[in-house]
Short mmCIF file of C-alpha atoms in Angstrom, two decimals:
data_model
loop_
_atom_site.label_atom_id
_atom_site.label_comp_id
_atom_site.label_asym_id
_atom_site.label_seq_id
_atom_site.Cartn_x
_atom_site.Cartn_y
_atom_site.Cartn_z
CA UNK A 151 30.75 -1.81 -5.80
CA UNK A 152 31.65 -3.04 -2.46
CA UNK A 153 35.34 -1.56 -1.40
CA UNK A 154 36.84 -2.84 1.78
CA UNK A 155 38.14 0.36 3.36
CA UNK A 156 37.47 1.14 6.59
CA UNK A 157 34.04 3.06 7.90
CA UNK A 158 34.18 6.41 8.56
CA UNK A 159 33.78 6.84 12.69
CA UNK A 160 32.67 10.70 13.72
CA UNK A 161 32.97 12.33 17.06
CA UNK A 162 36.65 11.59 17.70
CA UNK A 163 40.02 13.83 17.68
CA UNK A 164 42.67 13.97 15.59
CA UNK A 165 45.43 12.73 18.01
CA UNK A 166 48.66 14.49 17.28
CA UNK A 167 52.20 15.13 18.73
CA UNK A 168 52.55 18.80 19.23
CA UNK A 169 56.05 19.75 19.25
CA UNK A 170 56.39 22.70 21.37
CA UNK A 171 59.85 22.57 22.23
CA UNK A 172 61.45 26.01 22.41
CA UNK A 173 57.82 27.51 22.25
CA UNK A 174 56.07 30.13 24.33
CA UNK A 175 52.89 28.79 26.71
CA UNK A 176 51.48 30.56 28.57
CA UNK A 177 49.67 28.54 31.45
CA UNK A 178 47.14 30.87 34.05
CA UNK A 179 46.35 28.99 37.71
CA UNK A 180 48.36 26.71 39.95
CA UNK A 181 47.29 24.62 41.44
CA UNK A 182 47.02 21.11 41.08
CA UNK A 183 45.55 20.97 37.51
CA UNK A 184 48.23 23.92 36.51
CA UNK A 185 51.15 21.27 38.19
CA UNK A 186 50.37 18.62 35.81
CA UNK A 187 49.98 20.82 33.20
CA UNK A 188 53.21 22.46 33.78
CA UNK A 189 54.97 18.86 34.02
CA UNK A 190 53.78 17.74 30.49
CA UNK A 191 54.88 21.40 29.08
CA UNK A 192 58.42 20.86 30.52
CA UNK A 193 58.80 17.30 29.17
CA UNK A 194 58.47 18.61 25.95
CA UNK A 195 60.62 21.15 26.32
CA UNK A 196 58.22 24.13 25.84
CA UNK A 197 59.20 27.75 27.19
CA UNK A 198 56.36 28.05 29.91
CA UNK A 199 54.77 31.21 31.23
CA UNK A 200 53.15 30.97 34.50
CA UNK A 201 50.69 33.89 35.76
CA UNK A 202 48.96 33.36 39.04
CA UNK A 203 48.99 34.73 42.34
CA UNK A 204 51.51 33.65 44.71
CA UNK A 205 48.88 32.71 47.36
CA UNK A 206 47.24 30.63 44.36
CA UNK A 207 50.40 28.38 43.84
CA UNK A 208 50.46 24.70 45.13
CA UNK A 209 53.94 23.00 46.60
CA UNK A 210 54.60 21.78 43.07
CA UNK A 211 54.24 24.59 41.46
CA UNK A 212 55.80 27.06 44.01
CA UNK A 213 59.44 24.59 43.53
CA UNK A 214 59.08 24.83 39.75
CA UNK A 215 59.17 28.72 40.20
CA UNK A 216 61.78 28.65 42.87
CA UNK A 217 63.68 26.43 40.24
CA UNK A 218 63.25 28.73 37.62
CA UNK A 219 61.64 26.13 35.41
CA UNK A 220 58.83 28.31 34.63
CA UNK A 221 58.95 32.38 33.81
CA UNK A 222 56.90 33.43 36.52
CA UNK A 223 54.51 36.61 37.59
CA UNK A 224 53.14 37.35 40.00
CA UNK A 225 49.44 39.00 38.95
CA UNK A 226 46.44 37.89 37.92
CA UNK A 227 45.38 37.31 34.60
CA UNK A 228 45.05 40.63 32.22
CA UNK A 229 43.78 40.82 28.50
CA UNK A 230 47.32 42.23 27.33
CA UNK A 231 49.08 39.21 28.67
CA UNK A 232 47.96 37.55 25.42
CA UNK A 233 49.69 40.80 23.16
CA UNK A 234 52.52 38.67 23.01
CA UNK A 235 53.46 37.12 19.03
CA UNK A 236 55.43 34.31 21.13
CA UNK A 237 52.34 33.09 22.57
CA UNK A 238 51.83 29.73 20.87
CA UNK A 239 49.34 28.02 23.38
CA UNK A 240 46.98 29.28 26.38
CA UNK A 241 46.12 26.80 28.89
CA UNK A 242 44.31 27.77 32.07
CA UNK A 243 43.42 26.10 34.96
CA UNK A 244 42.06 28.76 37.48
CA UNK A 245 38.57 28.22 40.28
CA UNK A 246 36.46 30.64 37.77
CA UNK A 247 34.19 29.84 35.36
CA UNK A 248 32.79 33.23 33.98
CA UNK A 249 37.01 33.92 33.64
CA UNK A 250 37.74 31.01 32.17
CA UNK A 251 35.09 32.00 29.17
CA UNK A 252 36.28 35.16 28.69
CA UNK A 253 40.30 33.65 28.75
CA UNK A 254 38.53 31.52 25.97
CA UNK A 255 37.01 34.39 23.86
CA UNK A 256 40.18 36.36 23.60
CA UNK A 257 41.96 33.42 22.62
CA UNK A 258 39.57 32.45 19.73
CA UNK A 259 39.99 36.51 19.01
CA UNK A 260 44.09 36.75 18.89
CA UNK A 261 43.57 32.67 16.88
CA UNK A 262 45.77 30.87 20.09
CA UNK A 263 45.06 27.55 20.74
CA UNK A 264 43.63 27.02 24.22
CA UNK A 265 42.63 24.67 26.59
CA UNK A 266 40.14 25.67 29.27
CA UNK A 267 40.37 23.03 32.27
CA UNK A 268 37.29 20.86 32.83
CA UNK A 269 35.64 22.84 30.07
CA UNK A 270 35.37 20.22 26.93
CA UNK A 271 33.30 22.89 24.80
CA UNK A 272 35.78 25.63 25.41
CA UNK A 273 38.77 23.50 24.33
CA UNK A 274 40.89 22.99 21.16
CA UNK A 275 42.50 20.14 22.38
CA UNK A 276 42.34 17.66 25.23
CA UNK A 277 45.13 16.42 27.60
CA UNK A 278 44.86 12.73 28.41
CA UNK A 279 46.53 10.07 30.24
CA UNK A 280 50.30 9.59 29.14
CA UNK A 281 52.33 6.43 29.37
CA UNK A 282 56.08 7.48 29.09
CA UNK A 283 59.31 5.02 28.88
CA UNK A 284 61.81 7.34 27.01
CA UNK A 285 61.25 7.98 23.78
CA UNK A 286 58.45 6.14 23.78
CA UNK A 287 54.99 8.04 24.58
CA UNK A 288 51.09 6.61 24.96
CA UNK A 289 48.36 8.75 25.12
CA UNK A 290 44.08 7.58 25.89
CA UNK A 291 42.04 9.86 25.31
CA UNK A 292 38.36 9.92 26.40
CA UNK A 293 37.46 12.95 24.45
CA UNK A 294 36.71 15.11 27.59
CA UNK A 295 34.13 12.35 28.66
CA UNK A 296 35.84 10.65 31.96
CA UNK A 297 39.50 11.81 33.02
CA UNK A 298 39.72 9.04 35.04
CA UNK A 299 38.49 6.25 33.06
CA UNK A 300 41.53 7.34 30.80
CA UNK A 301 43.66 6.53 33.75
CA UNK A 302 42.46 3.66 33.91
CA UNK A 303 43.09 2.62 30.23
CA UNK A 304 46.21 3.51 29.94
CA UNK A 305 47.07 1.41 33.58
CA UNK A 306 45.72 -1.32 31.62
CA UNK A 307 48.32 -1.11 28.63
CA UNK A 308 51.41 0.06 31.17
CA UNK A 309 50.79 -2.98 32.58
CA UNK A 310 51.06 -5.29 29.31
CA UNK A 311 54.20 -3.91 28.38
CA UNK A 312 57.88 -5.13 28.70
CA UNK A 313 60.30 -3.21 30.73
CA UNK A 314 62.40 -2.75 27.95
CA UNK A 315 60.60 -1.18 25.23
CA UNK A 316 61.76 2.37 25.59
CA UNK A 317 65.51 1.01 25.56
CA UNK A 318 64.69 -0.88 22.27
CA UNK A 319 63.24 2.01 20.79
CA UNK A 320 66.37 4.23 21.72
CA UNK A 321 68.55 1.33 19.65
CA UNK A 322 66.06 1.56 17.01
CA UNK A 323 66.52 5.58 16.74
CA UNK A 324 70.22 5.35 16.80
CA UNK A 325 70.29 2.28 13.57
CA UNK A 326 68.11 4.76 11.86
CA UNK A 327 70.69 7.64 11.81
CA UNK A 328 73.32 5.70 11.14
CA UNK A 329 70.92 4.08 7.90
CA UNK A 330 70.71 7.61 7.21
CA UNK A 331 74.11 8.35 6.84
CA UNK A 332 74.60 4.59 4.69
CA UNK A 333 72.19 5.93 2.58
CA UNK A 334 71.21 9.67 2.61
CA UNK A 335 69.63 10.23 -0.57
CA UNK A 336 66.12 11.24 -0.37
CA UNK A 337 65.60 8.43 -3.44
CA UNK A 338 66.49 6.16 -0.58
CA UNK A 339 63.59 7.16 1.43
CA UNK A 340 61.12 4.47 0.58
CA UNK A 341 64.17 1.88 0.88
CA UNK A 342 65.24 3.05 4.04
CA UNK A 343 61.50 2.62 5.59
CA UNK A 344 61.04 -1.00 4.39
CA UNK A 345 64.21 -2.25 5.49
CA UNK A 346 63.96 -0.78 8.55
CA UNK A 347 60.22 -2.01 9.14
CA UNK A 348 61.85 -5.81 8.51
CA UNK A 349 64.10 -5.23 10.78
CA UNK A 350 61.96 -3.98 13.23
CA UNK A 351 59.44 -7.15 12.83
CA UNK A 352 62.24 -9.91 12.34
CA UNK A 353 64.15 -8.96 15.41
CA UNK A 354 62.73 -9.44 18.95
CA UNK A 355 62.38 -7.31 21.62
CA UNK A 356 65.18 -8.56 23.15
CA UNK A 357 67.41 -8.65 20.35
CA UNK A 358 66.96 -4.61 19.68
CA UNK A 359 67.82 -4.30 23.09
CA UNK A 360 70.80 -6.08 23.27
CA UNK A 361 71.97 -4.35 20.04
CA UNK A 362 75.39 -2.44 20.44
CA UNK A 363 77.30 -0.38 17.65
CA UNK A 364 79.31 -2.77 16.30
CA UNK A 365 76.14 -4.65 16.08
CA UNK A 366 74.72 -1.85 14.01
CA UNK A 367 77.36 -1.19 11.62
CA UNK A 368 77.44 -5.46 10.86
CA UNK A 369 73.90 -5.31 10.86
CA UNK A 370 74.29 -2.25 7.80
CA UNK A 371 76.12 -4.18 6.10
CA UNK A 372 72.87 -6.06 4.63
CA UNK A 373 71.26 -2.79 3.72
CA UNK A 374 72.26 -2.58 0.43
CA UNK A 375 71.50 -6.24 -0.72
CA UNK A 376 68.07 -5.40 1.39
CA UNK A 377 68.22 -8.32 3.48
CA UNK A 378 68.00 -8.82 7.57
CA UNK A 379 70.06 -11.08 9.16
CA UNK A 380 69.12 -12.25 12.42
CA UNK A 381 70.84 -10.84 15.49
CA UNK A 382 72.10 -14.29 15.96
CA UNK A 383 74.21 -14.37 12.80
CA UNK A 384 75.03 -10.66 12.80
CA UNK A 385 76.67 -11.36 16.87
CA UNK A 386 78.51 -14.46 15.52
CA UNK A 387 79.30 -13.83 12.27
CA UNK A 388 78.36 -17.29 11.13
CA UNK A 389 74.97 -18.33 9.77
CA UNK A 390 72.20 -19.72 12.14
CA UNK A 391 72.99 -23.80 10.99
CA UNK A 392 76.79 -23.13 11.93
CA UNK A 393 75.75 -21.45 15.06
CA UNK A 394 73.67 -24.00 16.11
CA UNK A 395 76.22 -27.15 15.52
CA UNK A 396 79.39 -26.05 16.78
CA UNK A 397 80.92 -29.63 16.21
CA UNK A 398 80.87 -30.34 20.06
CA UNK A 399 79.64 -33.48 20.02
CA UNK A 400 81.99 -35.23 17.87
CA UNK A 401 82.30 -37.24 14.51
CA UNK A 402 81.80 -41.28 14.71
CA UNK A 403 83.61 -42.96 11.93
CA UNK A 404 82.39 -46.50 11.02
CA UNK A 405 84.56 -48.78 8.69
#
């Protein structure tokens, strides 16, 4: 029996977003790789460990330790640097192949996720090219087969999108806790998804972003009944026909 689900695709990865916030990493190199690395580690908040030789840090890297951004020393990397329990995540990024592998054998030893720069077999997990507006994050991923043709990608889709989506998802995030608080019973769950999903494909762009509180709390109001009005009546007040003729033109009456 034919079944129309979709065909199984090998030789991909399983594209997730690793929360790391308020977690150890410990990152060995600096230079330019190392600065990048560092960057995406900070946006998400991460508690980042930097070991590398002061003569090995670039001008990014050096400010992010003058900053204090990063816990910092000053040492090459040693096998008891990975003793620590905290130590969530290894990535290196350091001129030294035969290193590298042996960073990457005591990792698979002490089970720590690594990622061995410009080493695809010695890797857990790839970095790619990230789109950020806010909340909002994109990710290409080549699977370690071109870097830059990931860059390139993800120009592409940057370019197709509107200046405003990271605002409207921001609005979006806010009506959702306030839903949550409507209607905060986990029984609600499945309710709470679908209305939001209409509301999310029924209102524009433009109309999420132009949403305010008060808009929110009117816009609420149809939760229970699970229906969405459109931003149009939920601004006014009045429903789209009375909107649209406000009388302005005048009554003729003939005798």
């Amino acid at each position: 029996m034919a079944h129309d689900y979709p065909e199984v695709e090998g030789g991909g990865s399983l594209i997730l977003a690793w929360q790391v916030r308020n977690k150890k990493v410990l990152v060995i190199g600096g230079g330019e790789v190392a600065a990048g690395r560092i960057l995406n580690l900070l946006n998400a908040d991460a508690k980042v460990t930097l070991i590398s030789p002061r003569d090995g840090l670039n001008d990014e890297v050096a400010y992010r330790v003058e900053q204090k951004q990063v816990e910092y020393m000053d040492k090459k990397f040693e096998p008891t640097d990975l003793d620590d329990p905290a130590i969530t995540m290894v990535l290196t990024a350091i001129d030294d192949p035969e290193a590298s592998t042996t960073i990457w054998k005591l990792c698979k030893e002490k089970r720590i996720a690594a990622n061995i720069a410009d080493v695809p077999p010695e890797c857990d997990f790839y970095f790619g090219s990230v789109y950020r507006d806010g909340p909002l994050q994109i990710m290409v991923s080549t699977n370690g087969n071109g870097p830059k043709m990931a860059n390139i990608v993800r120009r592409r889709i940057e370019s197709t999108l509107p200046p405003t989506m990271g605002d409207a998802i921001k609005k979006v995030g806010a009506l959702r806790k306030r839903l949550r608080q409507v209607a905060p019973g986990n029984e609600e769950g499945p309710k709470r998804m679908k209305w939001m999903s209409k509301v999310c494909v029924q209102w524009s762009l433009e109309d999420l972003c132009e949403m305010q509180p008060e808009d929110m709390d009117t816009l609420l109001e149809s939760y229970e009944p699970d229906e969405v009005p459109t931003f149009t009546k939920v601004r006014s007040g009045k429903d789209d026909w009375e909107w649209q003729f406000d009388g302005s033109f005048g009554w003729a009456c003939v005798v």
